[in-house]
Tab-separated table of C-alpha atoms and ligand atoms in Angstrom:
chain	number	residue	atom	x	y	z
A	599	MET	CA	0.000	0.000	0.000
A	600	GLU	CA	2.674	2.441	1.045
A	601	ARG	CA	4.712	1.698	-2.068
A	602	ARG	CA	1.726	2.174	-4.367
A	603	SER	CA	0.890	5.582	-2.908
A	604	VAL	CA	4.507	6.791	-3.224
A	605	LEU	CA	4.655	5.738	-6.860
A	606	GLY	CA	1.282	7.285	-7.595
A	607	GLY	CA	2.027	10.539	-5.802
A	608	VAL	CA	5.454	11.241	-7.234
A	609	GLY	CA	4.763	9.897	-10.709
A	610	LEU	CA	8.264	8.462	-11.233
A	611	GLY	CA	9.475	6.935	-14.462
A	612	VAL	CA	10.764	3.405	-14.968
A	613	VAL	CA	14.146	3.986	-13.296
A	614	GLY	CA	12.578	5.654	-10.249
A	615	ALA	CA	9.974	2.933	-9.915
A	616	ALA	CA	12.631	0.217	-10.063
A	617	SER	CA	14.674	1.987	-7.407
A	618	LEU	CA	11.724	2.394	-5.115
A	619	LEU	CA	10.882	-1.285	-5.481
A	620	ALA	CA	14.450	-2.025	-4.404
A	621	ALA	CA	14.051	0.354	-1.485
A	622	GLY	CA	10.802	-1.357	-0.558
A	623	LYS	CA	12.708	-4.645	-0.341
A	624	ALA	CA	15.412	-3.003	1.783
A	625	ARG	CA	12.779	-1.749	4.204
A	626	ALA	CA	11.125	-5.150	4.307
A	627	ALA	CA	14.515	-6.543	5.391
A	628	GLY	CA	14.413	-4.145	8.316
A	629	GLN	CA	16.601	-1.348	6.943
A	630	SER	CA	15.289	2.161	6.900
A	631	PHE	CA	17.205	5.314	6.047
A	632	THR	CA	18.387	7.818	8.623
A	633	VAL	CA	18.664	11.366	7.317
A	634	ALA	CA	20.239	14.066	9.497
A	635	LEU	CA	19.190	17.709	9.212
A	636	VAL	CA	21.643	20.232	10.655
A	637	PRO	CA	20.050	23.715	10.658
A	638	GLY	CA	21.833	27.085	10.875
A	639	LEU	CA	20.598	27.190	14.464
A	640	THR	CA	17.829	25.372	16.305
A	641	THR	CA	15.754	28.227	17.737
A	642	ASP	CA	15.070	30.204	14.550
A	643	ALA	CA	11.444	29.979	13.304
A	644	PHE	CA	12.813	29.604	9.754
A	645	TYR	CA	14.623	26.354	10.616
A	646	ILE	CA	11.840	25.164	12.923
A	647	THR	CA	9.520	25.443	9.920
A	648	MET	CA	12.054	23.715	7.670
A	649	HIS	CA	12.146	20.870	10.215
A	650	ARG	CA	8.344	20.607	10.055
A	651	GLY	CA	8.480	20.181	6.257
A	652	ALA	CA	11.274	17.641	6.586
A	653	GLN	CA	9.248	15.696	9.150
A	654	ALA	CA	6.274	15.540	6.778
A	655	ALA	CA	8.408	14.043	4.005
A	656	ALA	CA	10.145	11.676	6.445
A	657	LYS	CA	6.788	10.406	7.649
A	658	ALA	CA	5.517	9.882	4.099
A	659	LEU	CA	8.668	8.023	3.033
A	660	GLY	CA	9.352	6.043	6.221
A	661	VAL	CA	12.643	7.879	6.820
A	662	ASN	CA	14.147	8.275	10.284
A	663	LEU	CA	14.896	12.018	10.587
A	664	VAL	CA	17.422	13.403	13.063
A	665	PHE	CA	17.408	17.170	13.728
A	666	GLN	CA	20.521	18.392	15.483
A	667	GLY	CA	21.934	21.906	15.518
A	668	ALA	CA	23.683	24.633	17.466
A	669	PRO	CA	22.021	27.350	19.561
A	670	ALA	CA	23.561	30.186	17.509
A	671	PHE	CA	24.271	30.827	13.827
A	672	ASN	CA	28.042	30.540	13.434
A	673	PRO	CA	30.633	27.986	12.274
A	674	VAL	CA	32.353	27.816	15.664
A	675	GLN	CA	29.229	26.291	17.174
A	676	GLN	CA	27.973	24.462	14.085
A	677	VAL	CA	31.125	22.468	13.253
A	678	PRO	CA	31.254	20.418	16.513
A	679	VAL	CA	27.577	19.551	16.048
A	680	LEU	CA	28.308	18.516	12.471
A	681	ASP	CA	31.239	16.348	13.599
A	682	ALA	CA	28.997	14.606	16.125
A	683	VAL	CA	26.380	13.990	13.434
A	684	ILE	CA	28.994	12.596	11.028
A	685	ALA	CA	30.208	10.221	13.786
A	686	ARG	CA	26.673	8.758	13.920
A	687	LYS	CA	27.000	7.888	10.188
A	688	PRO	CA	23.578	8.907	8.873
A	689	ASP	CA	22.625	7.622	5.416
A	690	ALA	CA	22.452	11.223	4.169
A	691	LEU	CA	23.138	14.688	5.521
A	692	LEU	CA	21.080	17.834	4.958
A	693	ILE	CA	22.771	20.963	6.267
A	694	ALA	CA	22.455	24.756	6.194
A	695	PRO	CA	26.174	25.697	6.314
A	696	THR	CA	26.734	28.865	8.344
A	697	ASP	CA	29.722	29.995	6.280
A	698	LYS	CA	30.397	29.356	2.599
A	699	VAL	CA	34.148	28.818	3.120
A	700	GLN	CA	34.570	27.599	6.692
A	701	LEU	CA	32.170	24.675	6.265
A	702	ILE	CA	33.901	23.230	3.180
A	703	ALA	CA	36.506	21.151	5.048
A	704	PRO	CA	34.123	19.827	7.744
A	705	LEU	CA	31.614	18.820	5.074
A	706	ARG	CA	34.326	17.187	3.001
A	707	SER	CA	34.880	14.850	5.994
A	708	ALA	CA	31.247	13.756	5.677
A	709	PHE	CA	31.679	13.231	1.937
A	710	ASN	CA	34.922	11.278	2.492
A	711	ALA	CA	33.094	9.098	5.015
A	712	GLY	CA	30.634	8.175	2.244
A	713	ILE	CA	27.761	10.305	3.512
A	714	PRO	CA	25.862	12.064	0.682
A	715	VAL	CA	25.609	15.799	1.408
A	716	ILE	CA	22.787	18.127	0.337
A	717	THR	CA	22.824	21.760	1.436
A	718	VAL	CA	19.560	23.458	2.295
A	719	ASP	CA	19.025	27.228	2.590
A	720	THR	CA	22.747	28.125	2.395
A	721	TYR	CA	25.570	26.770	0.247
A	722	ILE	CA	29.330	26.224	0.362
A	723	GLY	CA	31.771	27.465	-2.300
A	724	ASN	CA	29.788	29.185	-5.020
A	725	GLY	CA	26.753	26.921	-4.738
A	726	GLU	CA	27.407	25.273	-8.117
A	727	TYR	CA	27.577	21.572	-7.281
A	728	GLN	CA	28.478	18.461	-9.283
A	729	THR	CA	30.389	20.456	-11.897
A	730	GLY	CA	33.731	18.702	-11.510
A	731	SER	CA	35.481	21.970	-10.699
A	732	GLY	CA	36.535	23.716	-7.510
A	733	ASN	CA	36.916	22.223	-4.050
A	734	ALA	CA	33.309	22.561	-2.912
A	735	ASP	CA	31.238	21.006	-5.664
A	736	PHE	CA	30.801	17.641	-3.892
A	737	PRO	CA	27.315	18.209	-2.392
A	738	LEU	CA	24.622	16.607	-4.513
A	739	SER	CA	22.158	19.451	-4.484
A	740	TYR	CA	21.415	22.957	-3.194
A	741	ILE	CA	17.784	23.469	-2.163
A	742	ALA	CA	16.853	27.040	-1.296
A	743	SER	CA	15.181	30.308	-2.148
A	744	ASN	CA	16.677	32.367	-4.972
A	745	ASN	CA	18.226	34.865	-2.593
A	746	THR	CA	19.541	37.315	-5.205
A	747	LEU	CA	16.026	37.594	-6.561
A	748	GLY	CA	14.728	38.026	-3.009
A	749	GLY	CA	17.102	40.968	-2.502
A	750	GLN	CA	15.912	42.514	-5.759
A	751	MET	CA	12.291	42.098	-4.670
A	752	ALA	CA	13.115	43.776	-1.346
A	753	ALA	CA	14.709	46.721	-3.174
A	754	ARG	CA	11.658	47.236	-5.370
A	755	ALA	CA	9.319	47.042	-2.379
A	756	LEU	CA	11.378	49.469	-0.296
A	757	ALA	CA	11.859	51.896	-3.212
A	758	LYS	CA	8.088	51.928	-3.729
A	759	ALA	CA	7.409	52.455	-0.009
A	760	ILE	CA	9.742	55.493	0.149
A	761	GLY	CA	8.502	57.071	-3.097
A	762	GLY	CA	11.662	56.239	-5.061
A	763	LYS	CA	14.047	58.517	-3.157
A	764	GLY	CA	15.997	58.818	0.065
A	765	LYS	CA	18.602	57.081	2.209
A	766	VAL	CA	18.335	53.391	3.062
A	767	TYR	CA	20.619	50.702	4.440
A	768	VAL	CA	20.783	46.922	4.718
A	769	ALA	CA	20.680	45.337	8.195
A	770	ASN	CA	22.553	42.083	7.717
A	771	VAL	CA	24.009	39.091	9.599
A	772	THR	CA	27.723	38.758	8.803
A	773	PRO	CA	29.721	38.523	5.569
A	774	GLY	CA	30.321	34.957	4.357
A	775	VAL	CA	26.759	33.628	4.685
A	776	SER	CA	25.640	32.730	1.158
A	777	THR	CA	21.960	33.622	1.572
A	778	THR	CA	22.287	36.987	3.237
A	779	ASP	CA	25.277	37.986	1.072
A	780	GLU	CA	23.172	37.353	-2.032
A	781	ARG	CA	20.184	39.258	-0.641
A	782	GLU	CA	22.366	42.273	0.055
A	783	GLN	CA	24.023	42.083	-3.372
A	784	GLY	CA	20.655	41.713	-5.131
A	785	PHE	CA	19.243	44.660	-3.161
A	786	ILE	CA	22.162	46.997	-3.889
A	787	ALA	CA	22.336	46.037	-7.579
A	788	GLU	CA	18.615	46.639	-8.066
A	789	MET	CA	18.752	50.030	-6.354
A	790	LYS	CA	21.735	51.033	-8.550
A	791	LYS	CA	19.993	49.845	-11.703
A	792	ASP	CA	16.526	51.322	-11.315
A	793	TYR	CA	16.469	53.860	-8.477
A	794	PRO	CA	19.032	56.645	-9.033
A	795	ASN	CA	17.498	58.788	-6.274
A	796	VAL	CA	17.962	56.163	-3.596
A	797	THR	CA	21.237	56.265	-1.640
A	798	VAL	CA	22.295	52.974	-0.057
A	799	LEU	CA	24.355	53.633	3.097
A	800	ASN	CA	26.878	51.149	4.531
A	801	THR	CA	25.531	47.761	5.563
A	802	GLN	CA	25.271	47.175	9.320
A	803	PHE	CA	26.283	43.648	10.415
A	804	ASN	CA	24.635	42.332	13.597
A	805	ASP	CA	25.893	38.691	13.925
A	806	ASP	CA	22.287	37.456	13.858
A	807	ASP	CA	21.548	39.381	17.060
A	808	ALA	CA	18.286	41.343	17.004
A	809	ASN	CA	19.376	43.538	19.929
A	810	LYS	CA	22.505	44.568	18.063
A	811	ALA	CA	20.420	45.258	14.944
A	812	ALA	CA	18.114	47.473	17.046
A	813	SER	CA	20.957	49.570	18.478
A	814	GLN	CA	22.504	49.871	15.020
A	815	ALA	CA	19.201	51.197	13.646
A	816	GLN	CA	19.090	53.764	16.440
A	817	SER	CA	22.677	54.883	15.741
A	818	VAL	CA	22.139	55.147	11.983
A	819	LEU	CA	18.960	57.129	12.659
A	820	ALA	CA	20.758	59.425	15.084
A	821	ARG	CA	23.357	60.192	12.392
A	822	ASN	CA	20.807	60.381	9.546
A	823	ARG	CA	17.554	61.963	10.667
A	824	ASP	CA	16.428	61.795	7.014
A	825	LEU	CA	16.793	57.992	6.794
A	826	ALA	CA	13.900	56.726	4.661
A	827	GLY	CA	14.109	52.950	4.939
A	828	ILE	CA	15.817	49.760	6.085
A	829	PHE	CA	16.020	46.314	4.496
A	830	GLY	CA	16.316	43.653	7.212
A	831	ALA	CA	18.001	40.817	5.312
A	832	ASN	CA	16.872	38.026	7.647
A	833	LEU	CA	14.525	37.411	10.554
A	834	PHE	CA	16.692	38.817	13.386
A	835	SER	CA	18.036	41.699	11.290
A	836	ALA	CA	14.513	42.755	10.339
A	837	LEU	CA	12.998	42.354	13.798
A	838	GLY	CA	15.874	44.258	15.391
A	839	ALA	CA	15.778	47.022	12.785
A	840	ALA	CA	12.026	47.462	13.304
A	841	ASN	CA	12.502	47.642	17.090
A	842	GLY	CA	15.247	50.231	16.648
A	843	VAL	CA	12.987	52.348	14.459
A	844	GLN	CA	10.247	52.139	17.087
A	845	GLN	CA	12.612	52.999	19.945
A	846	SER	CA	13.793	56.057	17.983
A	847	GLY	CA	10.182	57.212	17.677
A	848	ASP	CA	10.249	56.800	13.890
A	849	ALA	CA	7.653	54.042	13.431
A	850	GLY	CA	5.765	54.558	10.183
A	851	LYS	CA	8.140	57.341	9.069
A	852	VAL	CA	11.060	54.999	8.368
A	853	LYS	CA	9.915	52.130	6.155
A	854	VAL	CA	11.099	48.590	6.909
A	855	VAL	CA	11.125	45.671	4.486
A	856	ALA	CA	11.750	42.308	6.149
A	857	PHE	CA	13.078	39.022	4.857
A	858	ASP	CA	11.312	36.101	6.610
A	859	ALA	CA	7.897	35.837	8.180
A	860	PRO	CA	7.585	34.588	11.769
A	861	GLN	CA	4.545	35.622	13.861
A	862	SER	CA	6.478	38.558	15.345
A	863	ILE	CA	7.052	40.090	11.916
A	864	VAL	CA	3.439	39.471	10.951
A	865	GLY	CA	2.435	41.362	14.128
A	866	ASN	CA	4.687	44.230	13.065
A	867	ILE	CA	3.021	44.326	9.636
A	868	LYS	CA	-0.375	44.595	11.307
A	869	SER	CA	0.817	47.416	13.553
A	870	GLY	CA	2.435	49.263	10.620
A	871	LEU	CA	6.011	48.992	11.931
A	872	ILE	CA	7.034	46.752	9.014
A	873	ASP	CA	5.694	47.392	5.516
A	874	ILE	CA	6.397	44.144	3.736
A	875	ALA	CA	7.772	40.707	4.577
A	876	ILE	CA	9.263	38.461	1.944
A	877	ALA	CA	8.350	35.027	3.256
A	878	GLN	CA	10.534	32.144	2.176
A	879	HIS	CA	9.096	28.634	1.970
A	880	PRO	CA	11.223	26.800	4.559
A	881	ALA	CA	8.803	23.872	4.924
A	882	THR	CA	9.116	23.258	1.184
A	883	ILE	CA	12.922	23.356	1.470
A	884	GLY	CA	12.806	20.752	4.270
A	885	TRP	CA	10.341	18.589	2.378
A	886	TYR	CA	12.427	18.561	-0.791
A	887	GLY	CA	15.559	17.993	1.264
A	888	VAL	CA	14.310	14.705	2.683
A	889	ALA	CA	12.617	13.664	-0.571
A	890	SER	CA	15.838	14.341	-2.514
A	891	ALA	CA	17.958	12.393	-0.029
A	892	TYR	CA	15.501	9.506	-0.302
A	893	ALA	CA	15.554	9.671	-4.097
A	894	HIS	CA	19.354	9.562	-4.127
A	895	LEU	CA	19.505	6.699	-1.633
A	896	THR	CA	17.123	4.690	-3.802
A	897	GLY	CA	19.078	5.276	-7.004
A	898	VAL	CA	17.143	8.202	-8.467
A	899	ALA	CA	19.216	11.126	-9.786
A	900	ILE	CA	18.435	14.487	-8.212
A	901	PRO	CA	18.932	17.972	-9.705
A	902	PRO	CA	21.996	19.910	-8.448
A	903	LYS	CA	19.791	22.894	-7.689
A	904	ILE	CA	16.183	23.219	-6.549
A	905	ALA	CA	14.793	26.749	-6.124
A	906	THR	CA	11.791	27.227	-3.879
A	907	GLY	CA	9.536	30.283	-3.932
A	908	PHE	CA	8.517	33.383	-2.000
A	909	THR	CA	5.274	34.875	-0.770
A	910	VAL	CA	5.121	38.639	-0.257
A	911	ILE	CA	3.076	39.579	2.804
A	912	ASP	CA	1.798	43.099	3.510
A	913	LYS	CA	-1.083	44.784	5.330
A	914	ALA	CA	-3.448	44.141	2.414
A	915	ASN	CA	-3.124	40.330	2.411
A	916	VAL	CA	-1.841	39.453	5.899
A	917	ASP	CA	-5.229	38.183	7.104
A	918	GLU	CA	-6.137	36.233	3.972
A	919	PRO	CA	-6.626	32.501	4.635
A	920	GLY	CA	-4.304	31.530	1.755
A	921	ILE	CA	-1.410	33.421	3.353
A	922	GLN	CA	-1.500	31.719	6.758
A	923	LYS	CA	0.403	28.606	5.652
A	924	PHE	CA	3.401	30.782	4.743
A	925	ILE	CA	3.775	32.213	8.247
A	926	TYR	CA	6.601	30.379	10.003
A	927	SER	CA	5.986	28.016	12.947
A	928	SER	CA	7.767	28.661	16.213
B	1396	LIG	O1	16.722	34.008	6.559
B	1396	LIG	C1	16.870	32.754	7.157
B	1396	LIG	C2	17.871	31.952	6.369
B	1396	LIG	O2	17.466	31.906	5.018
B	1396	LIG	C3	19.255	32.583	6.467
B	1396	LIG	O3	20.196	31.776	5.822
B	1396	LIG	C4	19.651	32.791	7.915
B	1396	LIG	O4	18.634	33.512	8.586
B	1396	LIG	C5	17.346	32.920	8.583
B	1396	LIG	O5	17.415	31.675	9.208
B	1396	LIG	C6	16.359	33.774	9.368
B	1396	LIG	O6	16.825	34.055	10.640
């Protein structure tokens, strides 16, 4: 029964069907696959939601899913967790690497130990995998939002909110994180291309700390009383920036565009503190992560890149029933 519904649902061709039949036999012999998911950090609503999507796929496919991560987003804390996960020899590893260079060597150890690696959300190297070039092309697939596009979307939204002119800046995590680097680059490039009357001030890096992002917003505002807007390039950057704007008494006057959509940001949209949130689809990323690992483990080739989508949330649609599934779990 289970096998029939998998084949029907996914609609695989002859090769996929044969592989799944083989996998069915393996399960009948008592073997099931263990897939480990190592998030950027465990307490972020983005990764909690990714875990939920991964759990749904694991349940559907009979996969044993292990979720193990660090309490903060940085390589110093992520690498020991990764090493512990590798020591448990999962059948496949899904990971959101917290630095595109510093995670190459630790992930190569997984690869050398025969563990297939798929990166979710963030990438290592330049994110071009399975090309036969460079030292970081060994992961099988990169499953994520198109973050450059997301940055461009944020620029258009912020430019519109500020009437096409004025000073803005990007509140960001730290250089070296593939996702947030690309969002910032996409944002700046789009402003340069289409909005000559917008001035982008220096990026403020907060190390994924919302309190730091809030004090930075207050300092930038103290130096630039004519600041028109801020792009918060991830959940903590956006939340912190919005709090800083509020604490400076500039709510509504300084426009904030947020990446990510936890309940707190949705609340800020309703109150008018944040204009727009660009919601990623983390549950979809988690779902495809587990499904791709399963496909690979059962002999089905997987694409080296899978791009998931966005949903733009603002005051006009925030209460619509169709939007609720895109608000992150916590
Ligand atoms: O924006 C997400 C994720 O895409 C990024 O790589 C790190 O920050 C978040 O987890 C949100 O906090």
